[in-house]
mmCIF file of C-alpha atoms in Angstrom:
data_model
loop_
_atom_site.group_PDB
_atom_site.id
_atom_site.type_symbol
_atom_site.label_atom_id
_atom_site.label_comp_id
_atom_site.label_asym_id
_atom_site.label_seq_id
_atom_site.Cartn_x
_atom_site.Cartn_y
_atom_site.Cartn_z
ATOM 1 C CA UNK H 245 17.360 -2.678 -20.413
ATOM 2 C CA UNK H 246 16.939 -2.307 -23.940
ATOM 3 C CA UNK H 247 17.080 -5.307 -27.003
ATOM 4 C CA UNK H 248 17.262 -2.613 -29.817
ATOM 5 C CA UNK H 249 20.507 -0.838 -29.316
ATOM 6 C CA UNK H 250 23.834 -1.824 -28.390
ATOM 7 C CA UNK H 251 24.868 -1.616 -25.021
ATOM 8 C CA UNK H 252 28.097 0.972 -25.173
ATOM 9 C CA UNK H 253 28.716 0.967 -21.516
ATOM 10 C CA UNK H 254 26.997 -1.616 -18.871
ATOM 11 C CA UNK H 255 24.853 -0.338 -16.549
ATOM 12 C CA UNK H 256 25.163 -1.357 -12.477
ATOM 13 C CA UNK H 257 22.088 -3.556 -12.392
ATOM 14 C CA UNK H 258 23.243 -5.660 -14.956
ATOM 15 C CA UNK H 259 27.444 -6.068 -13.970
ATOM 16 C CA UNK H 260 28.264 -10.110 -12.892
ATOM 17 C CA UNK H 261 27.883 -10.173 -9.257
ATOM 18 C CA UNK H 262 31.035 -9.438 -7.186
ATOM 19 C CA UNK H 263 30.085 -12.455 -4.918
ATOM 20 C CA UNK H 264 31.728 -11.507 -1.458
ATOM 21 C CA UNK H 265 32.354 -14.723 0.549
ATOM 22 C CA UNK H 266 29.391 -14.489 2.418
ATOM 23 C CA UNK H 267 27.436 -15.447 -0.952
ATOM 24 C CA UNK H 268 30.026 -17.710 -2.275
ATOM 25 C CA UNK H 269 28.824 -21.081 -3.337
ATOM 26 C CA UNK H 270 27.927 -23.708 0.054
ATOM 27 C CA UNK H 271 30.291 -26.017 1.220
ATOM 28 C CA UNK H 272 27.669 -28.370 1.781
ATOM 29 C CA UNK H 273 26.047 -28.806 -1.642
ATOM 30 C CA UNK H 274 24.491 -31.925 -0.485
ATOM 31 C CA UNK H 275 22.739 -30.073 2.306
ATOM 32 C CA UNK H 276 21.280 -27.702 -0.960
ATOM 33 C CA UNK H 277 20.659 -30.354 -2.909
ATOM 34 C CA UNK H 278 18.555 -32.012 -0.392
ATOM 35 C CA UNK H 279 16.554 -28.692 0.465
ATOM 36 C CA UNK H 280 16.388 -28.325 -3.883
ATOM 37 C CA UNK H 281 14.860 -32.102 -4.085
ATOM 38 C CA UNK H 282 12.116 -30.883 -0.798
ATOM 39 C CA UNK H 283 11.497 -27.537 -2.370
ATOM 40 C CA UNK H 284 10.398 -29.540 -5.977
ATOM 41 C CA UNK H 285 8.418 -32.051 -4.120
ATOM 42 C CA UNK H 286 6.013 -29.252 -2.881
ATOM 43 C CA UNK H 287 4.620 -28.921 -6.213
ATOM 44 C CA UNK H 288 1.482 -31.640 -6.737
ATOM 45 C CA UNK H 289 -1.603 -30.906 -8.762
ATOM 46 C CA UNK H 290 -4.104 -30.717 -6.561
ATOM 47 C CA UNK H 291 -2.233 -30.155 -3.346
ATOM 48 C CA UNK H 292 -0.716 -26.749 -4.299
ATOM 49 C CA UNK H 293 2.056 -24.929 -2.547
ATOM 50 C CA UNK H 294 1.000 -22.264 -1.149
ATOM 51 C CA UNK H 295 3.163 -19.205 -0.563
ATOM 52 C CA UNK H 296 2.619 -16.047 0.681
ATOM 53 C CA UNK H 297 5.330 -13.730 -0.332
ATOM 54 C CA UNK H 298 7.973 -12.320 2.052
ATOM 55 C CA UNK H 299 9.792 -8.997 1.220
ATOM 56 C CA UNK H 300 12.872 -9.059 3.713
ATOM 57 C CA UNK H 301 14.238 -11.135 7.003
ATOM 58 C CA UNK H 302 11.040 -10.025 9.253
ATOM 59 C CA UNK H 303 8.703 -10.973 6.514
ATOM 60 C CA UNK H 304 10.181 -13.720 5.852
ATOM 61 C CA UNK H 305 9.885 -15.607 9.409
ATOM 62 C CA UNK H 306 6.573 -14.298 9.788
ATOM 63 C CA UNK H 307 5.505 -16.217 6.527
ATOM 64 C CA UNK H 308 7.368 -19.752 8.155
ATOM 65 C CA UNK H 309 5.868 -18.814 11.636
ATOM 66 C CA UNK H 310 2.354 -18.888 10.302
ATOM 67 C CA UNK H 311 3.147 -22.225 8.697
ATOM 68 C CA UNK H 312 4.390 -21.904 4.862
ATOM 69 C CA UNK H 313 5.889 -24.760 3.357
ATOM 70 C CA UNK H 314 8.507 -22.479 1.760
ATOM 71 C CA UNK H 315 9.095 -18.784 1.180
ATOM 72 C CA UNK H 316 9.425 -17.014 -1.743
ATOM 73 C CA UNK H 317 10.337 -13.539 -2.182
ATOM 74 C CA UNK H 318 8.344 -11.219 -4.227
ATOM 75 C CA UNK H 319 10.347 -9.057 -6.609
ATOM 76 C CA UNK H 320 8.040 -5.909 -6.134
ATOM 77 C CA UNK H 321 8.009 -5.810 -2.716
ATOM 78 C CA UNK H 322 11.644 -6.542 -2.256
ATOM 79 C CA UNK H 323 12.449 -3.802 -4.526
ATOM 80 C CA UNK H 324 10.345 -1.178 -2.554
ATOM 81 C CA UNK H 325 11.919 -2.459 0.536
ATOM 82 C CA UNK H 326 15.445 -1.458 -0.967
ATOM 83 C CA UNK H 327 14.526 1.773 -2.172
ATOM 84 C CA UNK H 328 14.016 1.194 -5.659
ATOM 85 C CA UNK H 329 10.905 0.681 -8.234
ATOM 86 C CA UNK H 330 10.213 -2.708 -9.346
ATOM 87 C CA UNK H 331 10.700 -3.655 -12.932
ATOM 88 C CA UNK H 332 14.427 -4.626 -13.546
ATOM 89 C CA UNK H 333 15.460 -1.392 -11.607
ATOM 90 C CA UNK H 334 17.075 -2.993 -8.486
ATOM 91 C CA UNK H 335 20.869 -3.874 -8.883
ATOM 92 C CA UNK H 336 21.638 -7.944 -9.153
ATOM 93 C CA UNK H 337 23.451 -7.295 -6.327
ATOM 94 C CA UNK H 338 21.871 -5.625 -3.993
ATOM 95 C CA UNK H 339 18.731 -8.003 -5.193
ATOM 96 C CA UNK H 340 20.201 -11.279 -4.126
ATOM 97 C CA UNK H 341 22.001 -9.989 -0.713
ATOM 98 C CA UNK H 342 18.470 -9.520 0.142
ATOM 99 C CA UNK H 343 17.766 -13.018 -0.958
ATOM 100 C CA UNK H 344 20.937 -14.150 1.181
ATOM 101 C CA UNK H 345 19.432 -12.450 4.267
ATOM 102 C CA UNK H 346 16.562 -14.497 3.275
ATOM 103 C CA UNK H 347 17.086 -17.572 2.717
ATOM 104 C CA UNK H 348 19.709 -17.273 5.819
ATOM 105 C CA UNK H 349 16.422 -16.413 8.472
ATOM 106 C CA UNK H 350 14.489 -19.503 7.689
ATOM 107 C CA UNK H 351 13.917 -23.230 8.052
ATOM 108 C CA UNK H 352 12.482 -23.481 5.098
ATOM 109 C CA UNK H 353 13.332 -23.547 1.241
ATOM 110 C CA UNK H 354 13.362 -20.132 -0.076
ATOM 111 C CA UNK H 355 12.543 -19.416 -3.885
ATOM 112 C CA UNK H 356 13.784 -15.832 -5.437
ATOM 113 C CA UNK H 357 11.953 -13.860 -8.090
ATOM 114 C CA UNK H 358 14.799 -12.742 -10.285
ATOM 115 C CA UNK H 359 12.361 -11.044 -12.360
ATOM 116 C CA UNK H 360 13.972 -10.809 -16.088
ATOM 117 C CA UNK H 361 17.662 -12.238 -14.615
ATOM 118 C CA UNK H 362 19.172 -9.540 -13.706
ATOM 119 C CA UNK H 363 21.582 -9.331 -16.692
ATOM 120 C CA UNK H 364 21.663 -8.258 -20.764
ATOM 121 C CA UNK H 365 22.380 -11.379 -21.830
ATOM 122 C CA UNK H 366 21.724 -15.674 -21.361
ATOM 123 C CA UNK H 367 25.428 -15.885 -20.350
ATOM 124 C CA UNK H 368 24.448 -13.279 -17.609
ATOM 125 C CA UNK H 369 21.350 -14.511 -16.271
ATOM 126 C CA UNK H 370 23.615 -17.901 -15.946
ATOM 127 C CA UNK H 371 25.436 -15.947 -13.380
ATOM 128 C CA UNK H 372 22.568 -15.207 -11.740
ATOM 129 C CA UNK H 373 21.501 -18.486 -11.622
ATOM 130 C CA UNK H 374 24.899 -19.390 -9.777
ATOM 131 C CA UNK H 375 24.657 -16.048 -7.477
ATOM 132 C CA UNK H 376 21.124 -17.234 -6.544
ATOM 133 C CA UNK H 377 22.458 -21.125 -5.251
ATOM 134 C CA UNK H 378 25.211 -19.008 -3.342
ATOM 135 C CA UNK H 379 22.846 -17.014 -1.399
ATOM 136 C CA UNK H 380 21.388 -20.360 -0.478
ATOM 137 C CA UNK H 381 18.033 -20.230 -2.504
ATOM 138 C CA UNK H 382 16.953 -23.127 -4.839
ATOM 139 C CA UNK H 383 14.082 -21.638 -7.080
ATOM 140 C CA UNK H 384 13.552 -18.693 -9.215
ATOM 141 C CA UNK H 385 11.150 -16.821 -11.208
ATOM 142 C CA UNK H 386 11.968 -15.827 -14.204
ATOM 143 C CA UNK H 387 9.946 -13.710 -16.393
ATOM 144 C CA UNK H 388 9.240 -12.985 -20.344
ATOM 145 C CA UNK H 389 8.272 -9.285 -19.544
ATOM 146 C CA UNK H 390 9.814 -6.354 -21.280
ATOM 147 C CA UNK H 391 10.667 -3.487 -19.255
ATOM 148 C CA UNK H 392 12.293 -1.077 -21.616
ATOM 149 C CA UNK H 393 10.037 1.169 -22.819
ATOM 150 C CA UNK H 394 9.469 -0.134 -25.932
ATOM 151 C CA UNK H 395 6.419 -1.350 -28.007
ATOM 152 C CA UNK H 396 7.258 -4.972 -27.556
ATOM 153 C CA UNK H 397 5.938 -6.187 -24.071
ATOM 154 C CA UNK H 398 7.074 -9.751 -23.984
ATOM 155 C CA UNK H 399 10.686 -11.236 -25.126
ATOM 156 C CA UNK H 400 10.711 -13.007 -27.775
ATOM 157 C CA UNK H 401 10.089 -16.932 -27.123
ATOM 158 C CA UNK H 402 12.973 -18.422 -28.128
ATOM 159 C CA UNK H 403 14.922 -15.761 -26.550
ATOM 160 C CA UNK H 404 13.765 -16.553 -23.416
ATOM 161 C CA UNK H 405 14.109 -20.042 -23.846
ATOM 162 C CA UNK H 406 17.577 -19.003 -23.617
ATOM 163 C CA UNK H 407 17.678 -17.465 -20.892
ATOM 164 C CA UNK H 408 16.321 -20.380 -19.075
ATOM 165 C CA UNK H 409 18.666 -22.766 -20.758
ATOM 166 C CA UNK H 410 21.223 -20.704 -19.892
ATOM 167 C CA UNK H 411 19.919 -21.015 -15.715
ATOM 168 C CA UNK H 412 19.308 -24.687 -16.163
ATOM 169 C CA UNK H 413 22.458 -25.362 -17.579
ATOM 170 C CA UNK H 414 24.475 -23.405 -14.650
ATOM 171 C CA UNK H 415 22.640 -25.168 -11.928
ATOM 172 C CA UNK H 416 23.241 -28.595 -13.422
ATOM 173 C CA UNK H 417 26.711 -27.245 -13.413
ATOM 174 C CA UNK H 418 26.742 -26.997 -9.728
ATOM 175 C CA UNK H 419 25.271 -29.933 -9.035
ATOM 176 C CA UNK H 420 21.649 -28.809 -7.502
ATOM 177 C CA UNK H 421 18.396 -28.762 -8.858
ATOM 178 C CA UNK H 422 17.250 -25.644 -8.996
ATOM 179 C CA UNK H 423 13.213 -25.110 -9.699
ATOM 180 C CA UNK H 424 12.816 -22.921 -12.705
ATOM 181 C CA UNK H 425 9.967 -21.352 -12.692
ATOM 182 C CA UNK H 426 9.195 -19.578 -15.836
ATOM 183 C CA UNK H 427 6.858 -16.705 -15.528
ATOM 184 C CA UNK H 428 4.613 -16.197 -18.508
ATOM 185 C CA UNK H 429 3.170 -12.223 -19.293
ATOM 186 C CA UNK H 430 0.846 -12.925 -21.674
ATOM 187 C CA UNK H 431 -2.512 -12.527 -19.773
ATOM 188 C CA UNK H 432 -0.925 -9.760 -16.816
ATOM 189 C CA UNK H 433 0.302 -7.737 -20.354
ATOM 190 C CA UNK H 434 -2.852 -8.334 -22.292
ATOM 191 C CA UNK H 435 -0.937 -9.322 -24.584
ATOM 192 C CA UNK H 436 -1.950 -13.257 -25.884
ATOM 193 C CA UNK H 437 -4.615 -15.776 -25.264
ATOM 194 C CA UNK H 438 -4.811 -19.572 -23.749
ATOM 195 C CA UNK H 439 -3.327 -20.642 -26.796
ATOM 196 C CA UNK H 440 -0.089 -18.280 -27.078
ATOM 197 C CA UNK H 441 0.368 -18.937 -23.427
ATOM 198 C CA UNK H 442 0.465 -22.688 -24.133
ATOM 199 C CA UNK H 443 3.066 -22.166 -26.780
ATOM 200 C CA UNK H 444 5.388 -20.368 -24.455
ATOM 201 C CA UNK H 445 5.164 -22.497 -21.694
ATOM 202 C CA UNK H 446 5.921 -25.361 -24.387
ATOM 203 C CA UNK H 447 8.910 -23.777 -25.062
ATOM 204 C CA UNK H 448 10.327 -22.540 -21.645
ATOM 205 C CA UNK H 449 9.675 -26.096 -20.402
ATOM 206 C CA UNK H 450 11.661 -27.972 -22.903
ATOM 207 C CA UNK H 451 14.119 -25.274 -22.363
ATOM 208 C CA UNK H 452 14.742 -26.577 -19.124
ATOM 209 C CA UNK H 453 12.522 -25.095 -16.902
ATOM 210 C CA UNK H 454 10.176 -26.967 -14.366
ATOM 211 C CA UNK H 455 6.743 -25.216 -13.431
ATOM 212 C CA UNK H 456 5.501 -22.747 -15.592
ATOM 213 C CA UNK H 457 3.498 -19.299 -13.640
ATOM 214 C CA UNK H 458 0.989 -17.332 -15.014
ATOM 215 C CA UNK H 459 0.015 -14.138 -13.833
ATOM 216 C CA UNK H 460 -2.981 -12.316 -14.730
ATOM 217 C CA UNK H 461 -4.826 -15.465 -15.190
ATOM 218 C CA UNK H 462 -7.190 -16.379 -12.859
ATOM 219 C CA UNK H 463 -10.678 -17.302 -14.231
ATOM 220 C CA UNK H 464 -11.794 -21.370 -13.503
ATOM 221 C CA UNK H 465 -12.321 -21.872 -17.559
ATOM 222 C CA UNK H 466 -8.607 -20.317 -18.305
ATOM 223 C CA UNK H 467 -7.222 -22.136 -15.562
ATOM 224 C CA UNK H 468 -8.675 -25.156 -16.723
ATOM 225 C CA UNK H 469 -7.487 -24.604 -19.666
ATOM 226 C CA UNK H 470 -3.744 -24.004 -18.963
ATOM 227 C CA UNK H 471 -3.516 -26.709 -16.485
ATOM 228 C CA UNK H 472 -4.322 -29.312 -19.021
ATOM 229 C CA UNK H 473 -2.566 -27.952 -21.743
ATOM 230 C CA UNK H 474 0.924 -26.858 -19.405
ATOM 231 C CA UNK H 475 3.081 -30.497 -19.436
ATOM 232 C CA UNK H 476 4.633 -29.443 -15.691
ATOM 233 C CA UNK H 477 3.026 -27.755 -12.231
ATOM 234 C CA UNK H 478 1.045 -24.669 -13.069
ATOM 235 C CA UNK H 479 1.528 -21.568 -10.463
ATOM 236 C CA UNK H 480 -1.406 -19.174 -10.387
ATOM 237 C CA UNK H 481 -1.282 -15.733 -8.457
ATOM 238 C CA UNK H 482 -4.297 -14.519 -6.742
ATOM 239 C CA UNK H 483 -5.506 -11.889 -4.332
ATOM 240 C CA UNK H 484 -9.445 -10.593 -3.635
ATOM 241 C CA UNK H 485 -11.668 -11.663 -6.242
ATOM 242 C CA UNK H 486 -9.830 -14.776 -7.337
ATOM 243 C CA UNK H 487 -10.801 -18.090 -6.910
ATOM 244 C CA UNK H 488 -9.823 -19.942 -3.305
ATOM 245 C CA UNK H 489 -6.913 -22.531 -2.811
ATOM 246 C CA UNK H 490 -9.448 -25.257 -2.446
ATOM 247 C CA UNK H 491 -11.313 -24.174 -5.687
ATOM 248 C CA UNK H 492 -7.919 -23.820 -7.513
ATOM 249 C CA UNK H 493 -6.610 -27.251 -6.111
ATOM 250 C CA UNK H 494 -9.890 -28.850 -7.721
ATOM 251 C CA UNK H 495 -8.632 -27.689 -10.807
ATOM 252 C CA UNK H 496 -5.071 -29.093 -10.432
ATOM 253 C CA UNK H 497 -3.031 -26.304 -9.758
ATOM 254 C CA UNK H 498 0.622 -26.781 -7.966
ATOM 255 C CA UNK H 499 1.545 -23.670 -7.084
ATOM 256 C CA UNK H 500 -0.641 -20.474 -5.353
ATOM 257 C CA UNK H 501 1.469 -17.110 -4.685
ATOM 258 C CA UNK H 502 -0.099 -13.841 -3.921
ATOM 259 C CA UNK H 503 2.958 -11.990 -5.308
ATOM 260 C CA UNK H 504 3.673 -8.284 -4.230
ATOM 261 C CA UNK H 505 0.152 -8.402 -2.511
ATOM 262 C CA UNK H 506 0.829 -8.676 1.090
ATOM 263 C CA UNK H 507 3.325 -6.023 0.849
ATOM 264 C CA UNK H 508 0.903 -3.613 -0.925
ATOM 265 C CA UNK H 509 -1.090 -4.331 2.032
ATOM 266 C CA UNK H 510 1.434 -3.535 4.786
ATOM 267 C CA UNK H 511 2.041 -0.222 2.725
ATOM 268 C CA UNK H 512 -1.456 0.824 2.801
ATOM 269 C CA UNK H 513 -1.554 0.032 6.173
ATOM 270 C CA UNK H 514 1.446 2.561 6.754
ATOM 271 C CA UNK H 515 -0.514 4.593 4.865
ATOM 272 C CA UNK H 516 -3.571 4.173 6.807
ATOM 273 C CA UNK H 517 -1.854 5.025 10.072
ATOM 274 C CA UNK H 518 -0.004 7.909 9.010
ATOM 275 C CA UNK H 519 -3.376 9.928 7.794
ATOM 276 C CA UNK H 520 -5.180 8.704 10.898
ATOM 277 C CA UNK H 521 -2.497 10.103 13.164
ATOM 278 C CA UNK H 522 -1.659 13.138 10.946
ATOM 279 C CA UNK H 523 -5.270 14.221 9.987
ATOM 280 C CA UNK H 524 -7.210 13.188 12.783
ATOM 281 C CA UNK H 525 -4.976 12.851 15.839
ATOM 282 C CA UNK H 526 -6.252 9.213 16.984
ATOM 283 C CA UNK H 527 -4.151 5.799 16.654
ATOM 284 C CA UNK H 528 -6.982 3.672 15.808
ATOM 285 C CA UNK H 529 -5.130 2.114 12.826
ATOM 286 C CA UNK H 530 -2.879 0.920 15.326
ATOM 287 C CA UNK H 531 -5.125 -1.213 17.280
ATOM 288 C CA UNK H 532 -3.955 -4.554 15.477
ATOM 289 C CA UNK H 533 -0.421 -4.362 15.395
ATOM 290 C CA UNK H 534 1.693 -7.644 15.988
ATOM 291 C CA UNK H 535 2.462 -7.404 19.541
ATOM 292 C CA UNK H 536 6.309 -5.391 20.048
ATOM 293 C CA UNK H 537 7.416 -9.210 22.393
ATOM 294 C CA UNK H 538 6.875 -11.447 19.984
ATOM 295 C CA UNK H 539 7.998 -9.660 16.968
ATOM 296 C CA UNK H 540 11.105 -8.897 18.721
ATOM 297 C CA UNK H 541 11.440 -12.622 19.871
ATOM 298 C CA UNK H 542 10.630 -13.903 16.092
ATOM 299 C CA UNK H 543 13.806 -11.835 15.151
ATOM 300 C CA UNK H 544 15.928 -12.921 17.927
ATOM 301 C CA UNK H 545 15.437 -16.583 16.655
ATOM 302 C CA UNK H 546 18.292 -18.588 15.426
ATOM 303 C CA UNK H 547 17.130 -20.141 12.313
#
């Protein structure tokens, strides 16, 4: 996706959805609605959400199994899943089926990453916003990230702000409350400080958005920092080396996500196995695998 030069002929990824019935809009908005209003209430300073990241359907009830409040999808590893390379590669399509198959396999609210919307334009990522409430989710990320190639890293602020008007306005428009969670790049780019951060978050949250996440930021003294300069729940991604989600609720975060990091790890794991068997001949990688019953039983669950 570029923001230089003029789009002659529209690419796959970023055609309005075709919506097939399966993905059309809910009967029962009220049902949505209530599962919205539950979703927003997870996020208290100081009692975070936690969420580790599910990928697809088996993922996905693995992460409610072990007890999540919610599940939300992490664009990376969904993108892998499907064959493709994350970074506004995947099709919008293909993207929120996934989300569909999702949201469909649990008890719980589900929250998509829609990385930069999945469309050109604000009108567009509107569309997405409605595509995502179809498929029966009722939060998104959205990011400022740039993925074109370019030297600019980061959309422009008030374009974004756009952007997330443009998703606020089209979930008012169906009637459910959508959490809008407005990813800020600054620190996982290198590209501002505390104080740019603050400014964008400023912005996306009078734009209509609800939490604000930053990636990339992780330290207790920046943390500290954004949570008590961010007017609305602050979402911080971690993984080894960060701080823990008692030492991050202390400092009033309302939102912990460990992004594409638990599929990384089921990757390497693949990974792991394969050499093992391949260069040495033994299965020892093997030893901890989630026992073939229950897995299978997990899937064969209604949800």
């Amino acid at each position: 996706m570029t923001n230089t030069e003029p789009l002659t002929t529209t690419p796959d990824r970023l055609r309005p959805p075709t919506t097939p019935d399966r993905l059309r809009p809910p009967g029962d908005t009220d049902r949505l609605r209530a599962t919205a209003l539950a979703f927003r209430a997870l996020h208290v300073p100081g009692r975070p959400l936690v969420l580790p990241n599910a990928w697809d359907t088996v993922s996905a009830r693995i992460v409610a199994e072990a007890g999540a409040a919610a599940v939300a999808t992490s664009s990376a590893g969904l993108a892998w899943a499907l064959g493709a390379p994350d970074g506004d590669r995947l099709d919008r399509e293909s993207a929120l089926a996934a989300v569909a198959r999702i949201a469909a396999a649990v008890d719980v609210p589900a929250s998509a990453d829609i990385e930069s919307g999945y469309a050109p334009d604000a009108a567009g990522v509107g569309d997405t916003a409605r595509a995502v409430l179809a498929a029966g989710a009722v939060g998104v990320n959205i990011e400022d990230a740039l993925y074109d190639g370019g030297s600019v890293p980061l959309r422009p602020a008030a374009e974004q702000a756009g952007r997330i008007a443009a998703v606020r306005a089209a979930a008012d428009a169906v009637g459910v409350p959508l959490f809008v969670n407005a990813r800020v790049d600054t620190f996982l780019r290198g590209t501002g400080d505390v104080r740019e951060t603050l400014e964008r978050a400023a912005a996306f949250l009078a734009a209509g958005a609800d939490g604000v996440f930053v990636p990339g930021a992780a330290d207790p003294a920046t943390v500290r920092a954004l949570v008590g300069g961010i007017e609305g729940p602050l979402n911080i991604m971690v993984g080894p080396g960060a701080p823990t989600v008692a030492e991050l609720a202390a400092l009033g975060v309302a939102r912990i996500s460990v992004g594409s990091g638990i599929a990384q790890a089921a990757h390497a794991l693949v990974r792991s196995a394969a050499r093992e068997l391949l260069d040495t001949g033994t299965y020892e990688t093997l030893a901890d695998g989630f026992d073939y019953g229950r897995l299978n039983a997990l899937l064969g669950q209604r949800s």
